[in-house]
Short mmCIF file of C-alpha atoms in Angstrom, two decimals:
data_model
loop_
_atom_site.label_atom_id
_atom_site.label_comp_id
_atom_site.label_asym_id
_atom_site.label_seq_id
_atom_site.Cartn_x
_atom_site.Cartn_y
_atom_site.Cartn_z
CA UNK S 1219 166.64 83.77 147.93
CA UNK S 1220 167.27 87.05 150.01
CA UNK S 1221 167.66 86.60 153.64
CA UNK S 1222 166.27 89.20 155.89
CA UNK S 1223 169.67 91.49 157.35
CA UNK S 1224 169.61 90.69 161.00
CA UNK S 1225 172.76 92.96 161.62
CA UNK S 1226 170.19 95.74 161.16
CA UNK S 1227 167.58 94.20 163.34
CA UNK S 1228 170.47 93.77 166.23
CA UNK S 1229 171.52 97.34 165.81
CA UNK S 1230 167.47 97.76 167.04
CA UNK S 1231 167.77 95.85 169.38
CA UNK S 1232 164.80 93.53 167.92
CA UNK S 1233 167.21 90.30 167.38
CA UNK S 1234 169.26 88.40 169.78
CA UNK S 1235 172.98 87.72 168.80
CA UNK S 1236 173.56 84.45 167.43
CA UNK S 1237 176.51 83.41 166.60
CA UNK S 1238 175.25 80.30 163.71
CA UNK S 1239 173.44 83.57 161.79
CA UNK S 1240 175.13 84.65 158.69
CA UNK S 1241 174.41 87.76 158.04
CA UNK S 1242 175.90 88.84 154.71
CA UNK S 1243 175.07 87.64 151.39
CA UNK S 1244 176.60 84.29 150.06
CA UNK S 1245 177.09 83.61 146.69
CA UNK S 1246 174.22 80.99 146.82
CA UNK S 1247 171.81 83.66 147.95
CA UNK S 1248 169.30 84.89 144.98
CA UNK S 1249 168.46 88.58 144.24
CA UNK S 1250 165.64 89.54 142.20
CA UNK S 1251 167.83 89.75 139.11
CA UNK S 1252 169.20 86.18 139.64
CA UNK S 1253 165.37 84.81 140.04
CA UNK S 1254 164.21 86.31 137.29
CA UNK S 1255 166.89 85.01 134.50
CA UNK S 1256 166.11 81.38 135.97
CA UNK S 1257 162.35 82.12 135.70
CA UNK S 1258 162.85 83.54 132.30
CA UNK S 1259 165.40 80.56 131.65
CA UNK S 1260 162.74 77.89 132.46
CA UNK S 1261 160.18 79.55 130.48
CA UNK S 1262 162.32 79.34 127.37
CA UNK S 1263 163.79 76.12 127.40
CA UNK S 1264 160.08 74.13 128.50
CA UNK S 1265 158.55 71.57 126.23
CA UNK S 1266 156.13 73.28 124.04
CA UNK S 1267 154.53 69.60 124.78
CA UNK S 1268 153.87 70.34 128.29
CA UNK S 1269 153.74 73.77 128.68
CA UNK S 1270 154.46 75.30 132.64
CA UNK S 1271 150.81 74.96 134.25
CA UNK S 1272 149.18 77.78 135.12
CA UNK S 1273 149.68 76.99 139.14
CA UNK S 1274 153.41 76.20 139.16
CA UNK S 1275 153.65 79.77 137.05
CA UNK S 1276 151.64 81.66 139.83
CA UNK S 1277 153.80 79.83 142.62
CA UNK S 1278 156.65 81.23 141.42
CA UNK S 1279 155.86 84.71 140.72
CA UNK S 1280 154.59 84.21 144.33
CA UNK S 1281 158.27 83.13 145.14
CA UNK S 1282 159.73 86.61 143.43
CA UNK S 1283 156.67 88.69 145.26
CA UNK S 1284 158.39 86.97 148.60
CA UNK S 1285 161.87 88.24 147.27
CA UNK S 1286 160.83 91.82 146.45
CA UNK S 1287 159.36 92.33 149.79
CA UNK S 1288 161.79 91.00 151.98
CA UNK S 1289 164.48 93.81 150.26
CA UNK S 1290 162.06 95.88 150.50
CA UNK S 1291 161.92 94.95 154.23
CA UNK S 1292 165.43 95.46 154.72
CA UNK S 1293 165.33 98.93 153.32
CA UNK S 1294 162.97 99.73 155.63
CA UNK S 1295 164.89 98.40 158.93
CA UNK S 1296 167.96 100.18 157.31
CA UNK S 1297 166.11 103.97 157.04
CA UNK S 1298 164.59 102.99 160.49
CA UNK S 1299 167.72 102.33 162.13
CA UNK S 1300 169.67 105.30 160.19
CA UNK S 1301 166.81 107.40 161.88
CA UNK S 1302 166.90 106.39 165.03
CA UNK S 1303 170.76 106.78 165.38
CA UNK S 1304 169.77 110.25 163.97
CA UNK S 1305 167.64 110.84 166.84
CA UNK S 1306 170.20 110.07 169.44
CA UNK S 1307 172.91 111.99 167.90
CA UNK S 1308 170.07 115.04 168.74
CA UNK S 1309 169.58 113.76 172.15
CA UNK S 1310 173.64 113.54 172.61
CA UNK S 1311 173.95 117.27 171.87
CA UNK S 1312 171.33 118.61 173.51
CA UNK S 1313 172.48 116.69 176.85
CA UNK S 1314 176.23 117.68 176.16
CA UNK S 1315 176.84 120.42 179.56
CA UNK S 1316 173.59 119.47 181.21
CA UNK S 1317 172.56 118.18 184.58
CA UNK S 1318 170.89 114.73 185.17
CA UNK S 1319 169.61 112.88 188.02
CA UNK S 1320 170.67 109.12 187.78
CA UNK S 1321 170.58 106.93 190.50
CA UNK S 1322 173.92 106.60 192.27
CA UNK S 1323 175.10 106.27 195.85
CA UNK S 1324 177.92 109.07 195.44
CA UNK S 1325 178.41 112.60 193.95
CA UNK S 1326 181.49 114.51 193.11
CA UNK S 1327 182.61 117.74 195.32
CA UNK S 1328 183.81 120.91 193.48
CA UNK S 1329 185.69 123.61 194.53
CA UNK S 1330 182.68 125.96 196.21
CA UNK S 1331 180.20 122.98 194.47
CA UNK S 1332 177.35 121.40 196.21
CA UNK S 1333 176.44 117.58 196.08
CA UNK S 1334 172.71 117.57 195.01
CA UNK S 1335 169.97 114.97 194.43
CA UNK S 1336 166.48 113.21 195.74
CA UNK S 1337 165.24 110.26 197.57
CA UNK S 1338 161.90 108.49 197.12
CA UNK S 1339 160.17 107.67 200.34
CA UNK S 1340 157.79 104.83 199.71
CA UNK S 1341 155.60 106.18 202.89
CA UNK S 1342 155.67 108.96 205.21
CA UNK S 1343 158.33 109.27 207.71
CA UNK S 1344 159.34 110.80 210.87
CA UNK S 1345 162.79 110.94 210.56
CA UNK S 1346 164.98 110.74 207.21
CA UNK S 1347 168.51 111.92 207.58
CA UNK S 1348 171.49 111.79 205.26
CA UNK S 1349 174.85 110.88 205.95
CA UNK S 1350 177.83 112.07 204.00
CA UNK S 1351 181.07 109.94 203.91
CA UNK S 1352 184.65 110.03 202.43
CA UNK S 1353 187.10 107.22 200.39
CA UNK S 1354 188.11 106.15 203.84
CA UNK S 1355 184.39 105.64 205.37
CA UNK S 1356 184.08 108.26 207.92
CA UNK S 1357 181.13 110.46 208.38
CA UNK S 1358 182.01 113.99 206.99
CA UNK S 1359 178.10 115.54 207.66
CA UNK S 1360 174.62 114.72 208.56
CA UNK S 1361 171.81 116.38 207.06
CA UNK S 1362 168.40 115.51 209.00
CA UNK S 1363 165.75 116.10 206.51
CA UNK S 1364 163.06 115.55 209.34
CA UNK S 1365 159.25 114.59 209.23
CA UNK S 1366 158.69 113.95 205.07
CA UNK S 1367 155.67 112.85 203.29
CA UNK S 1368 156.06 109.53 200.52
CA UNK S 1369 157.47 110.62 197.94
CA UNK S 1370 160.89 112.26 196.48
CA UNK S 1371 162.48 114.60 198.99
CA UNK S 1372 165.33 116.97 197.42
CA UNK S 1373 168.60 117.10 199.22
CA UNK S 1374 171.48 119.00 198.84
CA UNK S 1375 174.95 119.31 201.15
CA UNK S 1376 176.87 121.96 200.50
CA UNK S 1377 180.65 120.63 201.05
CA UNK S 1378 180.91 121.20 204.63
CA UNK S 1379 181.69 119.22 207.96
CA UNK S 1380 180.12 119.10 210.50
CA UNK S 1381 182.81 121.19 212.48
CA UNK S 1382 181.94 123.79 209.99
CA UNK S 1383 184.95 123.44 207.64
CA UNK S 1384 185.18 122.73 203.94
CA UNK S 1385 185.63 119.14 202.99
CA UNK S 1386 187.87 118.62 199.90
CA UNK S 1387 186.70 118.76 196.61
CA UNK S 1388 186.67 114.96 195.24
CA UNK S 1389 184.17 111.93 195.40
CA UNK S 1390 181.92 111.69 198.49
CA UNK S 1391 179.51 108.83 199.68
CA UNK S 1392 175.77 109.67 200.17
CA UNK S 1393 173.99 107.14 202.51
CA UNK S 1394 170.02 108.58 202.88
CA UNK S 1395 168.45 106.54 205.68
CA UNK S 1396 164.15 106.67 206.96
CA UNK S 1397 162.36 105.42 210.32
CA UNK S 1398 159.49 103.52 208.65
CA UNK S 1399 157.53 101.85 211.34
CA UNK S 1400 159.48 102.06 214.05
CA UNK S 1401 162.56 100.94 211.61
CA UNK S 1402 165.64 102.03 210.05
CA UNK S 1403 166.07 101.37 206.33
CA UNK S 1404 168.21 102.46 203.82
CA UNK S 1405 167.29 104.38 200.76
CA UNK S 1406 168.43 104.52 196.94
CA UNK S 1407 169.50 107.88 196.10
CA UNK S 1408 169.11 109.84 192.90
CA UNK S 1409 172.43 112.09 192.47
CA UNK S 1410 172.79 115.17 190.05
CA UNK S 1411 175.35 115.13 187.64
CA UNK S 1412 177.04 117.54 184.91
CA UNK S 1413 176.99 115.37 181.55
CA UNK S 1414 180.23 116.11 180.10
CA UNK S 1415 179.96 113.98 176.54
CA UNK S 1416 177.71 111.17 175.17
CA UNK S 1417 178.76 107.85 173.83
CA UNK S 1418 176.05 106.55 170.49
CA UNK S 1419 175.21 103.07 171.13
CA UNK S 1420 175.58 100.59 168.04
CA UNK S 1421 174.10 96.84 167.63
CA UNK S 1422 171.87 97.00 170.46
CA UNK S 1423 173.66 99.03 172.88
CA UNK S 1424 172.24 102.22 174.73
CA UNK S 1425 173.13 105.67 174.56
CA UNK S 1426 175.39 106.39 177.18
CA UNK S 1427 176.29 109.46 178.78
CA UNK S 1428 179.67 110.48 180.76
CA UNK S 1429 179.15 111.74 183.72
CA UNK S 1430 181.58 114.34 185.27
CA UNK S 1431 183.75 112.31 187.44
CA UNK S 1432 181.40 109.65 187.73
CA UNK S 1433 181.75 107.56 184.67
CA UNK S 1434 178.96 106.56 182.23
CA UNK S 1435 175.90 105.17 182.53
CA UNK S 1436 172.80 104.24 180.32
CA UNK S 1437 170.44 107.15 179.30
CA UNK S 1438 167.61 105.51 180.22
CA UNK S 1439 168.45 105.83 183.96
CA UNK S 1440 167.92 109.32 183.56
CA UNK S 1441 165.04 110.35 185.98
CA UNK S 1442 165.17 113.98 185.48
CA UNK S 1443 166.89 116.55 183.10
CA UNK S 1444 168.48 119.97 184.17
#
């Protein structure tokens, strides 16, 4: 008898892996075509004595109905998943030389570039501030963002010391710190970031886009599109 095709259903990421599951056909699985000549088979060579009952006959055309509609149910998971790899490939190129926000702790410097992104205050505070560092750990800038209400605060540094000079273009920290209560605590920080291609995922795995100078990450991180 057919077996449903779990490669499909781990390529939706409805199956878990398993490593005992055989997933293509052996030659002691039975198509439709295969049940039917040992149906018809049976039928033929019976003793007109003691003809098939009517039961056992309805059983097993119950048997071929189970057949025909688990096919039929791995045609369906095979259009479903050849769609939804469609709709990705659409996401992929419409993404291709855009700007996310994902959440990182460090953005990328360009030549007369800016290192952009937001913060999400759980509460109000008086004080959130910024710090921007280098490779080595040394603070390059502060940027006090001051008194901000819960929720995100943009931020945005635009490459230069604090002596006033232009840091080097290259990969830079960002460390975004709030007083909450009378105490310091650190913050996760959403960075923006030029997508420069997309990966397709396949069995299970998510789409995942390449980040200029910042490697890949999932698509679903995305918290906000350019």
């Amino acid at each position: 008898m057919s077996e449903v095709d779990f490669n499909t259903l781990q390529s939706l990421g409805l199956a878990q892996q398993s490593t005992a599951t055989n997933t293509s056909k052996s030659n002691s699985d039975l198509g439709q075509g295969d049940f039917l000549k040992l149906m018809v088979t049976q039928l033929n060579n019976q003793d007109p004595m003691k003809p098939m009952e009517s039961g056992d006959f309805l059983g097993q055309m119950a048997q071929f109905s189970t057949v025909t509609g688990i096919d039929g149910l791995n045609t369906s998971f095979s259009e479903f998943a050849s769609s939804v790899s469609n709709d990705q490939a659409l996401q992929a190129a419409n993404l291709v030389g855009r700007r996310v926000n994902v959440p990182l702790q460090a953005g990328v410097l360009t030549t007369g570039g800016s290192i952009d992104g937001e913060l999400t205050l759980p509460t109000s505070s008086p004080d959130v501030s910024i710090n921007i560092t280098d490779q080595a750990g040394q603070i390059v800038q502060t940027i006090p963002l001051g008194t901000q209400s819960a929720g995100p605060v943009a931020f945005s540094w635009d490459g230069k010391r604090s002596d006033g000079t232009v840091a080097s273009p290259g990969l830079y920290n960002v460390d975004a710190k709030a007083r909450i209560d009378g105490q310091n605590f650190e913050l996760d920080t959403q960075i923006s970031a030029d997508v420069d291609s997309v990966t397709l995922g396949g069995l299970g795995k998510p789409l995942q886009l390449n980040l200029s100078g910042l490697g890949s990450v999932p698509f679903s991180n995305v918290s906000r599109i350019f």
